[in-house]
Coordinates of C-alpha atoms in Angstrom, one line a residue:
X1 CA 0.0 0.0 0.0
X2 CA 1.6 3.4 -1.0
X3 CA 2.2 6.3 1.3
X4 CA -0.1 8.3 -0.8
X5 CA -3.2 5.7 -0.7
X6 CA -2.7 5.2 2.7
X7 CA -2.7 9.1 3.3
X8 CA -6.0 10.4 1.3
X9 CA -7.9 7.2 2.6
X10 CA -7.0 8.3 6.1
X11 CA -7.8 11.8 5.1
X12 CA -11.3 11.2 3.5
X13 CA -12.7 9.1 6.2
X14 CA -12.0 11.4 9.3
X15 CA -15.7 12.8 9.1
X16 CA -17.5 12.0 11.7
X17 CA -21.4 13.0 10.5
X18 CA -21.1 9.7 8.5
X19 CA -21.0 6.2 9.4
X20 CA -21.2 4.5 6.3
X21 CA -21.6 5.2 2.7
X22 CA -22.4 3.3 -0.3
X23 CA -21.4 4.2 -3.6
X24 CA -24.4 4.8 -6.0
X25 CA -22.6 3.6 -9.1
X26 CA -22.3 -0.3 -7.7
X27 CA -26.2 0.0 -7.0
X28 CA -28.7 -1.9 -9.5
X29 CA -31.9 0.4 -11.0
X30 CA -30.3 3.5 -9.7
X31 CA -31.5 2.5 -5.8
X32 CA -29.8 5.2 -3.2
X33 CA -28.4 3.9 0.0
X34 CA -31.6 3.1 1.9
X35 CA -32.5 -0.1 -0.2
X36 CA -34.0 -3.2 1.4
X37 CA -31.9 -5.3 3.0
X38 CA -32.4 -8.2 0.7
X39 CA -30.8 -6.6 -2.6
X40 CA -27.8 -4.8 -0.5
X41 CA -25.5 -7.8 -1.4
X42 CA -27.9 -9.6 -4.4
X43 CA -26.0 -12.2 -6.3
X44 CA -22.9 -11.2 -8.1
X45 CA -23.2 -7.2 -7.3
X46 CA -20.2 -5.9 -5.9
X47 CA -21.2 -2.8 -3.2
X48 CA -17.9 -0.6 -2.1
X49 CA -18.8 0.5 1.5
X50 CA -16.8 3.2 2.9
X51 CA -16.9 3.0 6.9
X52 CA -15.6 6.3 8.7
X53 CA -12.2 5.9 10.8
X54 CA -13.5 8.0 13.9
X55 CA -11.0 9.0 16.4
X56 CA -12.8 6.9 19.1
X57 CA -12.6 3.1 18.3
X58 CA -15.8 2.0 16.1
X59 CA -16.1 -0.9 18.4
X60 CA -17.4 1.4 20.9
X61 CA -20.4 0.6 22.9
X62 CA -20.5 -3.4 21.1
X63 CA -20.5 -6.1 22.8
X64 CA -17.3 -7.6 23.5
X65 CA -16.1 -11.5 24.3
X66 CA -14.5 -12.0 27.3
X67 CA -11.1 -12.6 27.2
X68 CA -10.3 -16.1 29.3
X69 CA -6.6 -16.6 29.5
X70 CA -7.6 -20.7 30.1
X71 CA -9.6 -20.9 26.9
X72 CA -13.3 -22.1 26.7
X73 CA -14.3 -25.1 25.2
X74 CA -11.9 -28.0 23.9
X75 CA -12.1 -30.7 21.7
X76 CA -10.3 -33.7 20.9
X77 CA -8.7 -34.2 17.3
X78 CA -6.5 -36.7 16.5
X79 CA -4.9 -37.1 19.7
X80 CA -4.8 -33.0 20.0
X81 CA -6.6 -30.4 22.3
X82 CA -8.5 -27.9 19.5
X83 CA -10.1 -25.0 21.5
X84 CA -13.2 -23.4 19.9
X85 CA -15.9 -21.0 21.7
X86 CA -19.6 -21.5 21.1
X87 CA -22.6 -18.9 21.1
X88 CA -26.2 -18.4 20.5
X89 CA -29.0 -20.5 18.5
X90 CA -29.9 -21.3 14.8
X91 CA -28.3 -22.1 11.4
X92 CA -24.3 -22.7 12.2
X93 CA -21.6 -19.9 11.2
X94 CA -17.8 -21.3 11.7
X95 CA -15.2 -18.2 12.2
X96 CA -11.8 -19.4 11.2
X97 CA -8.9 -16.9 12.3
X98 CA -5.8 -15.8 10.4
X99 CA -2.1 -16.6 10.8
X100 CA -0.8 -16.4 14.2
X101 CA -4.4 -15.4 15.5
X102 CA -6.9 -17.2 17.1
X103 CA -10.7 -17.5 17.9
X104 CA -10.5 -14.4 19.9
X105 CA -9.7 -12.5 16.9
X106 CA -13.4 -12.8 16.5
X107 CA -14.3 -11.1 19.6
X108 CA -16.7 -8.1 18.3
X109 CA -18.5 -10.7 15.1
X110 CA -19.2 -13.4 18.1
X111 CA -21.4 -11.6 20.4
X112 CA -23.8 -9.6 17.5
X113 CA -23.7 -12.8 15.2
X114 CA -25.0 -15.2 18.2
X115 CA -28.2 -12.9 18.2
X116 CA -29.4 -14.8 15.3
X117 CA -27.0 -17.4 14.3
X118 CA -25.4 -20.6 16.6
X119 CA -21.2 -19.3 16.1
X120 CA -18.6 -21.0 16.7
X121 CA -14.8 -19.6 16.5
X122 CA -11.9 -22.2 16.1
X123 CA -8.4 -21.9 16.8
X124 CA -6.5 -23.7 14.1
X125 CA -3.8 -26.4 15.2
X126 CA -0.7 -24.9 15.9
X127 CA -2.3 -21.5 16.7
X128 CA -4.5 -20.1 19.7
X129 CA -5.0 -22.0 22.6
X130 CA -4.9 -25.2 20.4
X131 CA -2.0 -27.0 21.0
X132 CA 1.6 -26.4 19.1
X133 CA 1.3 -29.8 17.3
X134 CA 5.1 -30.8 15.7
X135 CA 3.9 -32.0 12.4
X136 CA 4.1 -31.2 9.2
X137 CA 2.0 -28.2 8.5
X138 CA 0.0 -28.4 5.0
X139 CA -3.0 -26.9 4.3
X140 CA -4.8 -30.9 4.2
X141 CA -4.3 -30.5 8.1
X142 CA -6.2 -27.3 8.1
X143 CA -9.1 -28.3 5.7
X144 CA -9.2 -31.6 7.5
X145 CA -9.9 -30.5 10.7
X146 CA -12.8 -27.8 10.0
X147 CA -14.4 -30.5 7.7
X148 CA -14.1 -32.9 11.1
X149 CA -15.1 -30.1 13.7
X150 CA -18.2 -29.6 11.5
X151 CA -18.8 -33.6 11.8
X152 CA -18.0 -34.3 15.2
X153 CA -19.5 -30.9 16.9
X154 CA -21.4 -28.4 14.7
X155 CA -23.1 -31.6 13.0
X156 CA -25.1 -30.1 10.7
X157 CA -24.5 -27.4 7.6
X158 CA -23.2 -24.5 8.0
X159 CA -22.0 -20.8 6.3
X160 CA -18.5 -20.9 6.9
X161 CA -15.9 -17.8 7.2
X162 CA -12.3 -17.0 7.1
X163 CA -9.7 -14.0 7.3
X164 CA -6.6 -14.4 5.8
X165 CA -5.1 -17.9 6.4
X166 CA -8.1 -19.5 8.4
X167 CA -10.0 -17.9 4.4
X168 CA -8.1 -20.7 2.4
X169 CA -8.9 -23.4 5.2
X170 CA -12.3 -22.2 4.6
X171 CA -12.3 -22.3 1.1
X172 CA -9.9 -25.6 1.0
X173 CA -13.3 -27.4 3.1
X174 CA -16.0 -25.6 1.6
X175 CA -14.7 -26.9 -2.3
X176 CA -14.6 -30.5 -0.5
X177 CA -17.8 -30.5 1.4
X178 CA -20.2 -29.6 -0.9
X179 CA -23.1 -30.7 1.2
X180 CA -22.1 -29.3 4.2
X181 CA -21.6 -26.0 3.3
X182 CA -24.4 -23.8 3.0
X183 CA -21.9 -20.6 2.2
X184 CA -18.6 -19.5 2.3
X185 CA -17.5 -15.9 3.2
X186 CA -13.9 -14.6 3.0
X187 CA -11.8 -11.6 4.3
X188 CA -8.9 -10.6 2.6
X189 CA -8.3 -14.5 2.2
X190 CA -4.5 -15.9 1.9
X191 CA -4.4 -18.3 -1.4
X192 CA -2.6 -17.6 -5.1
X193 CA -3.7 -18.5 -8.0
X194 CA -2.1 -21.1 -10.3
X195 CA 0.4 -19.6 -13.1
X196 CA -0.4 -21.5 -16.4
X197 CA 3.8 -21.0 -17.4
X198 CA 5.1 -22.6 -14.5
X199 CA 7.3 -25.6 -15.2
X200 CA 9.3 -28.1 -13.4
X201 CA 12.7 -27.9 -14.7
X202 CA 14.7 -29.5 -12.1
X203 CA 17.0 -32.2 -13.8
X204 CA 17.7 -35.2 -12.2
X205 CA 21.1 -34.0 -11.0
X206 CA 19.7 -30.5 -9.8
X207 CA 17.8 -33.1 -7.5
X208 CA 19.8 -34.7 -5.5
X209 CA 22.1 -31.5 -5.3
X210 CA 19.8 -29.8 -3.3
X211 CA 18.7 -32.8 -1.7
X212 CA 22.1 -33.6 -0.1
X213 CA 23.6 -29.9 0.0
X214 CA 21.8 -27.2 -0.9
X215 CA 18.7 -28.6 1.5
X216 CA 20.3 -28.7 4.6
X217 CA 22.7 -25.9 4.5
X218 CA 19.3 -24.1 3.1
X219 CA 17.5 -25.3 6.6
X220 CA 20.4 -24.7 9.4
X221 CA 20.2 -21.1 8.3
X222 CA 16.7 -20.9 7.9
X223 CA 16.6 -22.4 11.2
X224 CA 18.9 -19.5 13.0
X225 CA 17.3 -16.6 11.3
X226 CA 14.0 -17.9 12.1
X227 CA 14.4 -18.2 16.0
X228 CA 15.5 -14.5 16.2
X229 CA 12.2 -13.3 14.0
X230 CA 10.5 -16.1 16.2
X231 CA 11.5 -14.4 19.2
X232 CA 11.3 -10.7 17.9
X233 CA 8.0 -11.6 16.7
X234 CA 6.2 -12.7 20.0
X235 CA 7.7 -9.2 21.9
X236 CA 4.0 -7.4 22.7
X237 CA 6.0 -4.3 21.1
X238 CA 6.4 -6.2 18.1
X239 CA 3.2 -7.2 17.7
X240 CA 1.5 -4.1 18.0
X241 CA 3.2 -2.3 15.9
X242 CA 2.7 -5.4 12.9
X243 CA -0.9 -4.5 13.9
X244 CA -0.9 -1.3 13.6
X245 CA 1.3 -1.7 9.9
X246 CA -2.7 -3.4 8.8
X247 CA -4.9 -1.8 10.8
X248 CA -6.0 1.4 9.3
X249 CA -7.7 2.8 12.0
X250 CA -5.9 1.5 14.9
X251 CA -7.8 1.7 17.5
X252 CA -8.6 -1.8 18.3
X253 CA -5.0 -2.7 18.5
X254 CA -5.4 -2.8 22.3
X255 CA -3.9 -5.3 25.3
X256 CA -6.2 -7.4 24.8
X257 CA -5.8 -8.3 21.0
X258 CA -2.2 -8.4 21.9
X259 CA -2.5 -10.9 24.5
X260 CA -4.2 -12.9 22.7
X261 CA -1.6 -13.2 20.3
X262 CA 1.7 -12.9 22.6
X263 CA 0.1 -15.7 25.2
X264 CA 0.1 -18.6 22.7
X265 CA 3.4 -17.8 21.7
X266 CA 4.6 -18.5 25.2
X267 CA 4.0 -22.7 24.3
X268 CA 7.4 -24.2 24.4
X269 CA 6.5 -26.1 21.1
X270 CA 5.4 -22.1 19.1
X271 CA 8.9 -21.7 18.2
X272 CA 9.1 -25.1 16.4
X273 CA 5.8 -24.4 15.2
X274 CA 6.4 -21.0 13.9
X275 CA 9.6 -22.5 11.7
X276 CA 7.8 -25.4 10.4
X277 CA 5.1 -22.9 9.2
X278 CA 7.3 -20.3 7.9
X279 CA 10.1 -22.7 6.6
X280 CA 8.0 -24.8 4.7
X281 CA 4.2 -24.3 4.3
X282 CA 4.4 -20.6 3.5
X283 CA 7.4 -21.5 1.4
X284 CA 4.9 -23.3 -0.3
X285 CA 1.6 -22.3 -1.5
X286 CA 1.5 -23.2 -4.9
X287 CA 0.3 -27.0 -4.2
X288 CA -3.3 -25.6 -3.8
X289 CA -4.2 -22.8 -5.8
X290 CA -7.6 -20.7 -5.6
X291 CA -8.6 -21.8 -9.0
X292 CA -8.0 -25.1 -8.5
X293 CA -10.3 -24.7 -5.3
X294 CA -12.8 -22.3 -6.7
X295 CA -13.7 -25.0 -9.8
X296 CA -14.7 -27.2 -7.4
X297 CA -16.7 -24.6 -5.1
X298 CA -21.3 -24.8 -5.1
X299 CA -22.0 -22.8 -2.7
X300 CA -22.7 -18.5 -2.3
X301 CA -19.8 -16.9 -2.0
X302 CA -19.2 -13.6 -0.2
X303 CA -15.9 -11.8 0.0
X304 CA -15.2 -8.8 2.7
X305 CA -12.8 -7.2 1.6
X306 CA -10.5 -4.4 3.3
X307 CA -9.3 -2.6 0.3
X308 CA -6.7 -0.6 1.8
X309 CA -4.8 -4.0 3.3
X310 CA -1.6 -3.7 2.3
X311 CA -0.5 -7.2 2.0
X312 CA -3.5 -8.4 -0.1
X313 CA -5.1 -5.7 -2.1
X314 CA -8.8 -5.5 -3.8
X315 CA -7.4 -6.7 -7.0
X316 CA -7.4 -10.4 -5.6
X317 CA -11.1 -10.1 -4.9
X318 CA -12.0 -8.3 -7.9
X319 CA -10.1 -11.6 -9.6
X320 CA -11.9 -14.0 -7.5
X321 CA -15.4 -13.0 -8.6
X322 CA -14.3 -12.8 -12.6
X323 CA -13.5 -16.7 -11.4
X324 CA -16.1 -17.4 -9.6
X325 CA -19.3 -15.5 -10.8
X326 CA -21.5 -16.4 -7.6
X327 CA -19.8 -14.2 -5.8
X328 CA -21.0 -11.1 -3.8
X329 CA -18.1 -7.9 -2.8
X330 CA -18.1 -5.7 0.4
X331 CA -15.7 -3.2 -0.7
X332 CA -14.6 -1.9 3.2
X333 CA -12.1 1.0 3.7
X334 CA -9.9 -0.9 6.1
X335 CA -7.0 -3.3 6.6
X336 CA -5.9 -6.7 6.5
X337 CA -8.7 -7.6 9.4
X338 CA -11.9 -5.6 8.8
X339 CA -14.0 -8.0 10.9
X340 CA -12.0 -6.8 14.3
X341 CA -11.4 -3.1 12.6
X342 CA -14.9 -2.5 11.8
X343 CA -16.7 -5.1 12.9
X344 CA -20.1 -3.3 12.9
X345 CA -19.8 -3.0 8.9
X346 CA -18.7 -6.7 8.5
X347 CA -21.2 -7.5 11.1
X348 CA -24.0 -5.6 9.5
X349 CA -23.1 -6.9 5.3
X350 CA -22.6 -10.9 6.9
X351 CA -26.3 -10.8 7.8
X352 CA -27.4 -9.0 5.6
X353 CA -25.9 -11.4 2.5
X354 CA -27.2 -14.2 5.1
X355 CA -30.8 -13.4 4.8
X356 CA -30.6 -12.8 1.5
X357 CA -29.2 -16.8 1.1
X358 CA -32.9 -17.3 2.7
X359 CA -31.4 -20.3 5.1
X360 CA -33.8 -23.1 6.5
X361 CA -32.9 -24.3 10.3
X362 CA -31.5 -27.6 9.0
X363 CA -32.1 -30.8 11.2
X364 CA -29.2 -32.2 13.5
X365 CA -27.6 -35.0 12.0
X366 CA -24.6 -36.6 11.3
X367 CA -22.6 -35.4 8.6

């Protein structure tokens, strides 16, 4: 994100006589802002809302989760603790958090959302209050245990949503689970698409050189540079200000979102973690690409986008509809994590686009 962008964003939306505005020129038959609810995200119209960055936080006066340094509810998977929270009544909505976040990322969407919907918020293996599991991290381990925490405790379909990294684990299970998943929403999702030109050259002989010396050579350093960013990386300094670098408004970027981020570090297995993650699954993303994911996708799809995130810009959701045509865009003026930025506007289009899906209360079953 350039200086400038960042700058006359900023600028613009320091107005507080406005809350949010939608422009007219996304808006079928010439409707103004006060439309019904049920055409505000119809089917494949993209809506650019533009939520004002007050000086007081916009969280103000919502409804907060409590922050429990023991966790809330566990669950057994595979032999590992999962922890997950659980509010409210009626048609299921998973929350699946980003990289090196956790369920109570999700602290201002789980409160409002359990008003009308039964929500549950997962941490992830190897993130959270979930435990620091030394495997080997793929995003198979991901998709397999939301489609398995769906099974075993939501047990019935449900509308699943992602930020970041915990967006690809959503997508990865929704394009597997066809039954299962009544819709998929995404914010500012991690995930590349495939490059038609790439080519495996490697000869033979290129093989077993980095096999035998390139490889390991390649890992011992990888291995000391990563404890230090490791250890920089869980100082609560740190982390604030790597929030505050994708927050545009920062306001939110409090003690408690950085707790929540700096106390799971503390595991004596994070550091492991945190190099097998960086090291080697981030290292490679190409395996599973969003086209390859998005043929295979049924179900609604809408994206929640914070356009002025400056690690993945509007251009990946604007490419994700031309893909995928059942796709709905909330344009948000916001960062990397507009569900915990401005959660009343990602609060207020996710149920909105959910009573326009017209969902039946499905019976309890097993999946």
């Amino acid at each position: 994100m350039s200086a400038s962008l960042a700058a006359s964003g900023r600028t613009s939306l320091f107005n507080p006589h406005h809350r949010a505005l939608i422009s007219k020129k996304f808006l079928p038959n010439g409707r103004s802002a006060g439309m019904p609810r049920r055409s505000f995200v119809s089917k494949g119209i993209a809506i650019s809302v533009f939520c004002s960055l007050l000086s007081a936080t916009p969280a103000q006066g919502m409804e907060r989760l409590p922050f429990k340094p023991e966790g809330y509810n566990f669950w057994t998977w595979r032999g590992h603790k999962i922890h997950y929270v659980v509010q409210g009544n009626g048609t299921p909505i998973v929350l699946i958090h980003g990289f090196g976040a956790s369920a109570f990322h999700w602290r201002y969407n789980i409160p409002e959302l359990a008003k009308k919907y039964k929500v549950y918020a997962l941490d992830l293996l190897g993130f959270g209050w979930s435990d620091k599991a030394v495997i080997e991290y793929d995003a198979i381990v991901w998709r397999d245990q939301v489609s398995d925490f769906m099974k075993e405790i939501v047990r019935e379909p449900a509308i699943l949503v992602g930020n970041s990294l915990g967006g690809f684990a959503a997508l990865f299970t929704a394009a597997e689970l066809e039954r299962q998943v009544l819709g998929l929403v995404l914010l500012n999702s991690a995930g590349q698409f495939g490059s038609p030109s790439a080519q495996n050259t490697n000869t033979e002989e290129q093989s077993i050189l980095n096999k035998f010396i390139i490889n390991p050579v390649k890992e011992v350093l990888q291995r000391i540079i990563l404890s230090f960013v490791f250890w920089q990386s869980k100082q609560p300094a740190r982390v604030e200000s790597v929030l505050k670098s994708v927050y545009i408004n920062t306001s939110n970027v409090d003690d408690y979102l950085v707790e929540s981020i700096t106390k799971p570090a503390g595991d004596p297995n994070a550091g492991e973690v945190y190099y097998r993650l960086m090291a080697r699954f981030m290292t490679n993303q190409t395996k599973y690409t969003l086209d390859s994911l998005l043929s295979k996708l049924s179900c609604p799809l809408l994206l929640l986008w914070g356009d002025l995130d400056p690690w993945v810009g509007p251009g990946k959701a604007a490419r994700i509809k031309e893909f995928y045509p059942n796709t709905s865009i909330v344009n948000l003026k916001a960062g990397h994590c507009p569900h915990d930025e401005v959660p009343e506007l990602v609060n207020g289009a996710l149920i909105d686009w959910l009573s326009s899906l017209q969902l039946n209360p499905a019976p309890l079953h097993t999946l």
